[in-house]
GROMACS .gro file of C-alpha atoms in nm:
model
  339
    1MET     CA    1  -0.825  -0.999   0.597
    2PRO     CA    2  -1.007  -0.681   0.703
    3ILE     CA    3  -1.341  -0.603   0.540
    4THR     CA    4  -1.335  -0.317   0.289
    5MET     CA    5  -1.580  -0.027   0.268
    6GLN     CA    6  -1.699  -0.157  -0.069
    7GLU     CA    7  -1.764  -0.504   0.079
    8LEU     CA    8  -1.957  -0.338   0.368
    9ALA     CA    9  -2.161  -0.140   0.109
   10ASP     CA   10  -2.240  -0.463  -0.085
   11MET     CA   11  -2.355  -0.632   0.239
   12ALA     CA   12  -2.572  -0.336   0.332
   13GLY     CA   13  -2.713  -0.299  -0.023
   14VAL     CA   14  -2.613   0.062  -0.054
   15SER     CA   15  -2.342   0.258  -0.233
   16ARG     CA   16  -1.988   0.296  -0.095
   17ALA     CA   17  -2.054   0.673  -0.077
   18THR     CA   18  -2.352   0.608   0.148
   19VAL     CA   19  -2.137   0.394   0.381
   20ASP     CA   20  -1.875   0.670   0.384
   21ARG     CA   21  -2.134   0.932   0.474
   22ALA     CA   22  -2.292   0.711   0.748
   23LEU     CA   23  -1.965   0.625   0.917
   24ASN     CA   24  -1.785   0.955   0.881
   25GLU     CA   25  -2.078   1.197   0.930
   26ARG     CA   26  -2.041   1.339   0.582
   27GLY     CA   27  -2.384   1.451   0.461
   28ARG     CA   28  -2.740   1.326   0.522
   29VAL     CA   29  -2.820   0.954   0.550
   30ASN     CA   30  -3.159   0.803   0.649
   31GLN     CA   31  -3.132   0.727   1.020
   32LYS     CA   32  -3.245   0.365   0.983
   33THR     CA   33  -2.995   0.305   0.705
   34LYS     CA   34  -2.722   0.471   0.909
   35ASP     CA   35  -2.799   0.257   1.213
   36ARG     CA   36  -2.802  -0.056   0.998
   37ILE     CA   37  -2.463   0.034   0.836
   38CYS     CA   38  -2.304   0.114   1.168
   39GLN     CA   39  -2.425  -0.212   1.328
   40LEU     CA   40  -2.303  -0.405   1.031
   41ALA     CA   41  -1.966  -0.232   1.044
   42LYS     CA   42  -1.940  -0.322   1.416
   43THR     CA   43  -2.046  -0.683   1.357
   44MET     CA   44  -1.795  -0.726   1.070
   45GLY     CA   45  -1.509  -0.557   1.251
   46TYR     CA   46  -1.489  -0.255   1.022
   47GLU     CA   47  -1.358   0.062   1.182
   48PRO     CA   48  -1.275   0.390   1.008
   49ASP     CA   49  -0.926   0.519   1.076
   50LEU     CA   50  -1.000   0.815   1.304
   51ALA     CA   51  -0.633   0.880   1.353
   52ALA     CA   52  -0.588   0.897   0.977
   53LYS     CA   53  -0.841   1.181   0.965
   54THR     CA   54  -0.629   1.375   1.209
   55LEU     CA   55  -0.307   1.325   1.023
   56ALA     CA   56  -0.475   1.397   0.689
   57SER     CA   57  -0.548   1.747   0.814
   58LYS     CA   58  -0.180   1.827   0.798
   59ASN     CA   59  -0.034   1.968   0.474
   60LYS     CA   60   0.209   1.688   0.399
   61ILE     CA   61   0.152   1.495   0.075
   62PHE     CA   62   0.223   1.123   0.081
   63ARG     CA   63   0.333   0.994  -0.266
   64ILE     CA   64   0.298   0.627  -0.354
   65GLY     CA   65   0.443   0.483  -0.675
   66CYS     CA   66   0.279   0.178  -0.830
   67ILE     CA   67   0.453  -0.038  -1.090
   68LEU     CA   68   0.239  -0.300  -1.261
   69ASN     CA   69   0.348  -0.534  -1.538
   70SER     CA   70   0.010  -0.469  -1.704
   71ARG     CA   71   0.086  -0.419  -2.073
   72GLY     CA   72  -0.097  -0.696  -2.256
   73ASN     CA   73  -0.230  -0.851  -1.931
   74THR     CA   74  -0.595  -0.767  -1.862
   75PHE     CA   75  -0.567  -0.930  -1.515
   76PHE     CA   76  -0.422  -0.604  -1.398
   77ASN     CA   77  -0.738  -0.406  -1.498
   78ASP     CA   78  -0.908  -0.546  -1.189
   79VAL     CA   79  -0.595  -0.491  -0.979
   80GLU     CA   80  -0.609  -0.124  -1.082
   81LYS     CA   81  -0.982  -0.107  -0.998
   82GLY     CA   82  -0.898  -0.227  -0.647
   83ILE     CA   83  -0.624   0.036  -0.617
   84GLN     CA   84  -0.864   0.305  -0.740
   85SER     CA   85  -1.130   0.204  -0.484
   86ALA     CA   86  -0.876   0.242  -0.207
   87ILE     CA   87  -0.773   0.582  -0.348
   88ASP     CA   88  -1.138   0.692  -0.349
   89GLU     CA   89  -1.174   0.597   0.017
   90LEU     CA   90  -0.858   0.797   0.098
   91ASN     CA   91  -0.998   1.112  -0.062
   92GLY     CA   92  -0.889   1.405   0.153
   93PHE     CA   93  -0.607   1.206   0.321
   94ASN     CA   94  -0.328   1.367   0.113
   95ILE     CA   95  -0.236   1.042  -0.065
   96GLU     CA   96  -0.119   1.069  -0.424
   97VAL     CA   97  -0.070   0.757  -0.636
   98THR     CA   98   0.129   0.737  -0.962
   99THR     CA   99   0.091   0.413  -1.157
  100ARG     CA  100   0.338   0.316  -1.422
  101SER     CA  101   0.391   0.011  -1.648
  102PRO     CA  102   0.731  -0.095  -1.786
  103GLU     CA  103   0.736  -0.117  -2.169
  104HIS     CA  104   0.875  -0.473  -2.158
  105LEU     CA  105   0.886  -0.751  -1.896
  106ASN     CA  106   1.258  -0.730  -1.822
  107ALA     CA  107   1.485  -0.593  -1.544
  108SER     CA  108   1.624  -0.295  -1.731
  109CYS     CA  109   1.275  -0.159  -1.810
  110GLN     CA  110   1.155  -0.215  -1.454
  111LEU     CA  111   1.460  -0.044  -1.312
  112LYS     CA  112   1.400   0.262  -1.533
  113VAL     CA  113   1.047   0.296  -1.393
  114ILE     CA  114   1.165   0.249  -1.035
  115ASP     CA  115   1.428   0.522  -1.080
  116ALA     CA  116   1.180   0.756  -1.245
  117LEU     CA  117   0.934   0.723  -0.953
  118TYR     CA  118   1.222   0.773  -0.708
  119GLN     CA  119   1.312   1.099  -0.875
  120GLU     CA  120   0.948   1.209  -0.829
  121GLY     CA  121   0.995   1.176  -0.452
  122ILE     CA  122   0.776   0.871  -0.362
  123GLN     CA  123   0.758   0.766   0.003
  124ALA     CA  124   0.630   0.417  -0.078
  125LEU     CA  125   0.616   0.174  -0.367
  126ILE     CA  126   0.378  -0.094  -0.480
  127ILE     CA  127   0.548  -0.321  -0.733
  128THR     CA  128   0.498  -0.643  -0.921
  129PRO     CA  129   0.868  -0.725  -0.909
  130LEU     CA  130   1.081  -0.938  -1.130
  131ASN     CA  131   1.268  -1.195  -0.911
  132VAL     CA  132   1.621  -1.098  -1.021
  133PRO     CA  133   1.920  -0.973  -0.818
  134GLU     CA  134   1.934  -0.622  -0.972
  135ILE     CA  135   1.567  -0.557  -0.887
  136ALA     CA  136   1.615  -0.695  -0.530
  137ASP     CA  137   1.926  -0.477  -0.478
  138ARG     CA  138   1.740  -0.161  -0.597
  139LEU     CA  139   1.442  -0.227  -0.377
  140ASN     CA  140   1.660  -0.290  -0.069
  141ALA     CA  141   1.838   0.042  -0.146
  142LEU     CA  142   1.500   0.220  -0.149
  143ILE     CA  143   1.400   0.052   0.179
  144ALA     CA  144   1.731   0.162   0.332
  145GLU     CA  145   1.632   0.519   0.251
  146GLY     CA  146   1.304   0.479   0.432
  147ILE     CA  147   1.077   0.407   0.133
  148ALA     CA  148   0.819   0.139   0.215
  149VAL     CA  149   0.776  -0.138  -0.043
  150VAL     CA  150   0.479  -0.378  -0.094
  151ALA     CA  151   0.520  -0.664  -0.345
  152LEU     CA  152   0.188  -0.703  -0.531
  153THR     CA  153   0.077  -1.025  -0.714
  154ALA     CA  154   0.447  -1.134  -0.757
  155ASP     CA  155   0.680  -1.217  -0.468
  156ILE     CA  156   1.060  -1.158  -0.469
  157LEU     CA  157   1.339  -1.315  -0.275
  158GLY     CA  158   1.594  -1.128  -0.059
  159VAL     CA  159   1.392  -0.807  -0.012
  160ASN     CA  160   1.282  -0.686   0.333
  161TYR     CA  161   0.956  -0.542   0.206
  162LEU     CA  162   0.666  -0.434   0.418
  163SER     CA  163   0.441  -0.709   0.296
  164TYR     CA  164   0.347  -0.932  -0.003
  165VAL     CA  165  -0.014  -0.921  -0.126
  166GLY     CA  166  -0.128  -1.178  -0.372
  167CYS     CA  167  -0.197  -1.535  -0.455
  168ASN     CA  168  -0.022  -1.833  -0.294
  169HIS     CA  169   0.127  -1.935  -0.631
  170LEU     CA  170   0.273  -2.265  -0.522
  171LYS     CA  171  -0.066  -2.373  -0.385
  172SER     CA  172  -0.240  -2.254  -0.700
  173GLY     CA  173  -0.002  -2.461  -0.913
  174GLN     CA  174  -0.082  -2.770  -0.697
  175ILE     CA  175  -0.451  -2.711  -0.743
  176THR     CA  176  -0.404  -2.682  -1.121
  177ALA     CA  177  -0.229  -3.022  -1.125
  178ASN     CA  178  -0.517  -3.176  -0.931
  179ILE     CA  179  -0.764  -3.037  -1.178
  180ALA     CA  180  -0.548  -3.170  -1.467
  181GLY     CA  181  -0.564  -3.512  -1.311
  182LEU     CA  182  -0.949  -3.498  -1.309
  183ILE     CA  183  -1.010  -3.366  -1.657
  184ALA     CA  184  -0.726  -3.503  -1.870
  185PRO     CA  185  -0.692  -3.860  -1.990
  186PRO     CA  186  -0.445  -4.102  -1.836
  187GLY     CA  187  -0.094  -4.040  -1.973
  188ALA     CA  188  -0.197  -3.688  -2.091
  189ARG     CA  189   0.052  -3.482  -2.282
  190ILE     CA  190   0.063  -3.131  -2.140
  191LEU     CA  191   0.192  -2.796  -2.264
  192PHE     CA  192   0.250  -2.549  -1.981
  193VAL     CA  193   0.241  -2.183  -2.075
  194LEU     CA  194   0.355  -1.915  -1.826
  195GLY     CA  195   0.450  -1.550  -1.844
  196SER     CA  196   0.813  -1.547  -1.727
  197LYS     CA  197   1.025  -1.752  -1.494
  198SER     CA  198   1.175  -1.425  -1.386
  199LEU     CA  199   0.845  -1.367  -1.193
  200LEU     CA  200   0.873  -1.576  -0.882
  201GLY     CA  201   0.500  -1.643  -0.869
  202HIS     CA  202   0.506  -1.797  -1.220
  203SER     CA  203   0.801  -2.020  -1.138
  204GLN     CA  204   0.631  -2.119  -0.808
  205ARG     CA  205   0.313  -2.203  -0.992
  206LEU     CA  206   0.512  -2.433  -1.225
  207GLU     CA  207   0.690  -2.588  -0.924
  208GLY     CA  208   0.361  -2.668  -0.753
  209PHE     CA  209   0.214  -2.811  -1.074
  210LEU     CA  210   0.515  -3.044  -1.134
  211GLN     CA  211   0.519  -3.148  -0.767
  212ILE     CA  212   0.166  -3.283  -0.768
  213LEU     CA  213   0.203  -3.428  -1.115
  214ASN     CA  214   0.510  -3.627  -1.001
  215GLU     CA  215   0.343  -3.741  -0.685
  216SER     CA  216  -0.004  -3.826  -0.801
  217TYR     CA  217  -0.002  -3.847  -1.181
  218PRO     CA  218   0.338  -3.975  -1.286
  219ASP     CA  219   0.199  -4.111  -1.611
  220MET     CA  220   0.123  -3.754  -1.731
  221GLN     CA  221   0.395  -3.583  -1.932
  222VAL     CA  222   0.478  -3.208  -1.960
  223LEU     CA  223   0.598  -3.179  -2.317
  224ASP     CA  224   0.732  -2.828  -2.285
  225ILE     CA  225   0.721  -2.503  -2.086
  226ILE     CA  226   0.662  -2.187  -2.285
  227GLU     CA  227   0.726  -1.830  -2.161
  228ASN     CA  228   0.491  -1.581  -2.340
  229GLN     CA  229   0.578  -1.264  -2.145
  230ASP     CA  230   0.206  -1.225  -2.059
  231ASP     CA  231   0.161  -1.102  -2.416
  232ASP     CA  232  -0.117  -1.223  -2.649
  233PHE     CA  233   0.080  -1.171  -2.967
  234ILE     CA  234   0.379  -1.364  -2.841
  235SER     CA  235   0.153  -1.627  -2.698
  236TYR     CA  236  -0.027  -1.679  -3.026
  237ASN     CA  237   0.296  -1.730  -3.220
  238LEU     CA  238   0.451  -1.964  -2.960
  239VAL     CA  239   0.144  -2.180  -2.919
  240HIS     CA  240   0.068  -2.183  -3.295
  241ASN     CA  241   0.425  -2.291  -3.379
  242TYR     CA  242   0.436  -2.553  -3.105
  243ILE     CA  243   0.109  -2.714  -3.205
  244ALA     CA  244   0.224  -2.724  -3.569
  245ASP     CA  245   0.530  -2.925  -3.461
  246HIS     CA  246   0.359  -3.127  -3.179
  247PRO     CA  247  -0.009  -3.169  -3.264
  248ALA     CA  248  -0.069  -3.451  -3.012
  249ILE     CA  249  -0.148  -3.241  -2.700
  250ASP     CA  250  -0.418  -3.337  -2.449
  251LEU     CA  251  -0.404  -3.036  -2.219
  252ILE     CA  252  -0.276  -2.680  -2.236
  253VAL     CA  253  -0.234  -2.486  -1.912
  254PHE     CA  254  -0.212  -2.104  -1.935
  255ALA     CA  255  -0.076  -2.024  -1.594
  256ALA     CA  256  -0.054  -1.649  -1.645
  257GLY     CA  257  -0.151  -1.376  -1.894
  258GLY     CA  258  -0.155  -1.410  -2.272
  259SER     CA  259  -0.422  -1.685  -2.274
  260THR     CA  260  -0.640  -1.502  -2.530
  261GLY     CA  261  -0.367  -1.516  -2.796
  262GLY     CA  262  -0.286  -1.872  -2.708
  263ILE     CA  263  -0.644  -1.986  -2.729
  264ARG     CA  264  -0.682  -1.817  -3.066
  265ALA     CA  265  -0.386  -2.019  -3.185
  266ILE     CA  266  -0.560  -2.339  -3.064
  267GLN     CA  267  -0.876  -2.237  -3.252
  268ASP     CA  268  -0.672  -2.180  -3.572
  269SER     CA  269  -0.525  -2.528  -3.546
  270SER     CA  270  -0.662  -2.879  -3.561
  271CYS     CA  271  -0.572  -2.938  -3.194
  272HIS     CA  272  -0.853  -3.063  -2.976
  273CYS     CA  273  -0.727  -3.036  -2.618
  274ARG     CA  274  -0.853  -2.938  -2.277
  275ILE     CA  275  -0.760  -2.589  -2.152
  276ILE     CA  276  -0.705  -2.454  -1.803
  277CYS     CA  277  -0.660  -2.076  -1.758
  278PHE     CA  278  -0.597  -1.825  -1.485
  279ASP     CA  279  -0.804  -1.515  -1.419
  280LEU     CA  280  -1.159  -1.437  -1.531
  281THR     CA  281  -1.084  -1.181  -1.794
  282SER     CA  282  -1.363  -1.090  -2.038
  283HIS     CA  283  -1.214  -1.322  -2.301
  284ASN     CA  284  -1.168  -1.613  -2.054
  285ARG     CA  285  -1.530  -1.565  -1.940
  286HIS     CA  286  -1.646  -1.594  -2.297
  287TYR     CA  287  -1.439  -1.902  -2.367
  288LEU     CA  288  -1.555  -2.058  -2.043
  289GLU     CA  289  -1.924  -1.993  -2.132
  290GLU     CA  290  -1.861  -2.146  -2.479
  291GLY     CA  291  -1.709  -2.458  -2.321
  292LEU     CA  292  -1.370  -2.408  -2.482
  293ILE     CA  293  -1.196  -2.364  -2.146
  294SER     CA  294  -1.254  -2.639  -1.889
  295CYS     CA  295  -1.202  -2.414  -1.588
  296VAL     CA  296  -1.053  -2.086  -1.475
  297LEU     CA  297  -0.861  -2.026  -1.153
  298CYS     CA  298  -0.919  -1.682  -1.008
  299GLN     CA  299  -0.697  -1.503  -0.755
  300GLU     CA  300  -0.902  -1.198  -0.647
  301PRO     CA  301  -0.714  -0.922  -0.839
  302TYR     CA  302  -0.944  -0.645  -0.715
  303THR     CA  303  -0.875  -0.742  -0.350
  304GLN     CA  304  -0.500  -0.759  -0.419
  305GLY     CA  305  -0.489  -0.405  -0.548
  306TYR     CA  306  -0.713  -0.266  -0.281
  307GLN     CA  307  -0.536  -0.436   0.007
  308ALA     CA  308  -0.185  -0.331  -0.114
  309LEU     CA  309  -0.279   0.036  -0.118
  310LYS     CA  310  -0.464   0.019   0.215
  311LEU     CA  311  -0.160  -0.142   0.382
  312LEU     CA  312   0.073   0.133   0.251
  313SER     CA  313  -0.162   0.417   0.338
  314GLY     CA  314  -0.202   0.284   0.692
  315TYR     CA  315   0.173   0.266   0.723
  316LEU     CA  316   0.227   0.621   0.591
  317LEU     CA  317  -0.058   0.789   0.772
  318LEU     CA  318  -0.053   0.598   1.098
  319GLY     CA  319   0.292   0.436   1.115
  320LYS     CA  320   0.098   0.105   1.135
  321SER     CA  321   0.293  -0.200   1.017
  322PRO     CA  322   0.093  -0.491   0.864
  323ASP     CA  323  -0.004  -0.779   1.089
  324THR     CA  324   0.178  -1.020   0.860
  325ASP     CA  325   0.427  -1.005   0.575
  326ARG     CA  326   0.206  -1.235   0.369
  327TYR     CA  327  -0.150  -1.149   0.260
  328TYR     CA  328  -0.270  -1.444   0.055
  329THR     CA  329  -0.585  -1.404  -0.149
  330LYS     CA  330  -0.818  -1.694  -0.221
  331THR     CA  331  -0.785  -1.916  -0.528
  332GLU     CA  332  -1.133  -1.974  -0.665
  333ILE     CA  333  -1.203  -2.248  -0.926
  334LEU     CA  334  -1.470  -2.155  -1.180
  335VAL     CA  335  -1.640  -2.390  -1.435
  336LYS     CA  336  -1.907  -2.301  -1.692
  337ASN     CA  337  -2.199  -2.339  -1.454
  338SER     CA  338  -2.023  -2.134  -1.190
  339LEU     CA  339  -2.103  -1.826  -1.395
   0.00000   0.00000   0.00000
């Protein structure tokens, strides 16, 4: 995956603005610092889009719509930070980005937001799509009209999008099962909590988890699968009620958002189980430091947001198609001492 300007700045020990000035001749930079940045950029394969500068001088405005299922899911805070960093780098390139979040995690709400952005005249769309036929049909209709689509953090079947940017969810589910085999007792009873099976990534994560469990840990039992809509309030109620009826749980896997509410439900109960979560939100970091969570799997949300917008801007400004239709981010495993 190409190095970003922010990553280049971190390597050089300077601000992103300093890198921008050094590479694009915008303002004064110490010559030694400039030479060091330029050499590092060459070594790491970073090249500014000179052609984009030329196209940006034209008066055309490129409008990108962005639909994130972010209500109640703090994972998307870092996704949006990545998007904003890419927007900052594109300052002056006539790129306008409008970000919206559906009120609820269902197809009708997502369709309303898609149609609203379409009416605003977007040329491209970044979306965390629900994997349902009506969304696929609507996205294909947009693509047929020349609107480029990037699927971000969640994949979708049957759509000829420009690219998918996000985690390899099947693989992350397999990794989670391997961790479960290491930390849970033999014959462990497991509660699996995901956001929605309508999100392909969530169902793939479950698929990968069950695959490895069946192959390598057949004595372990998944008691139930709960869908919490990535919502902490819903998660609290579902987990609280389930524990009340089934207190003998050895491991709870929160495979998506809503873990904060679910963990509070565990704390309010007499359940003493191991916990695996996804994404290093501020709450998950606290629970990991306290030892309440055994481990957290991270999927580079900042990079996902940044890369999605850079792909689309390159396509709009330069007519450059992505090198691949799959940009998988890394899945990092964090334990208490990793912090």
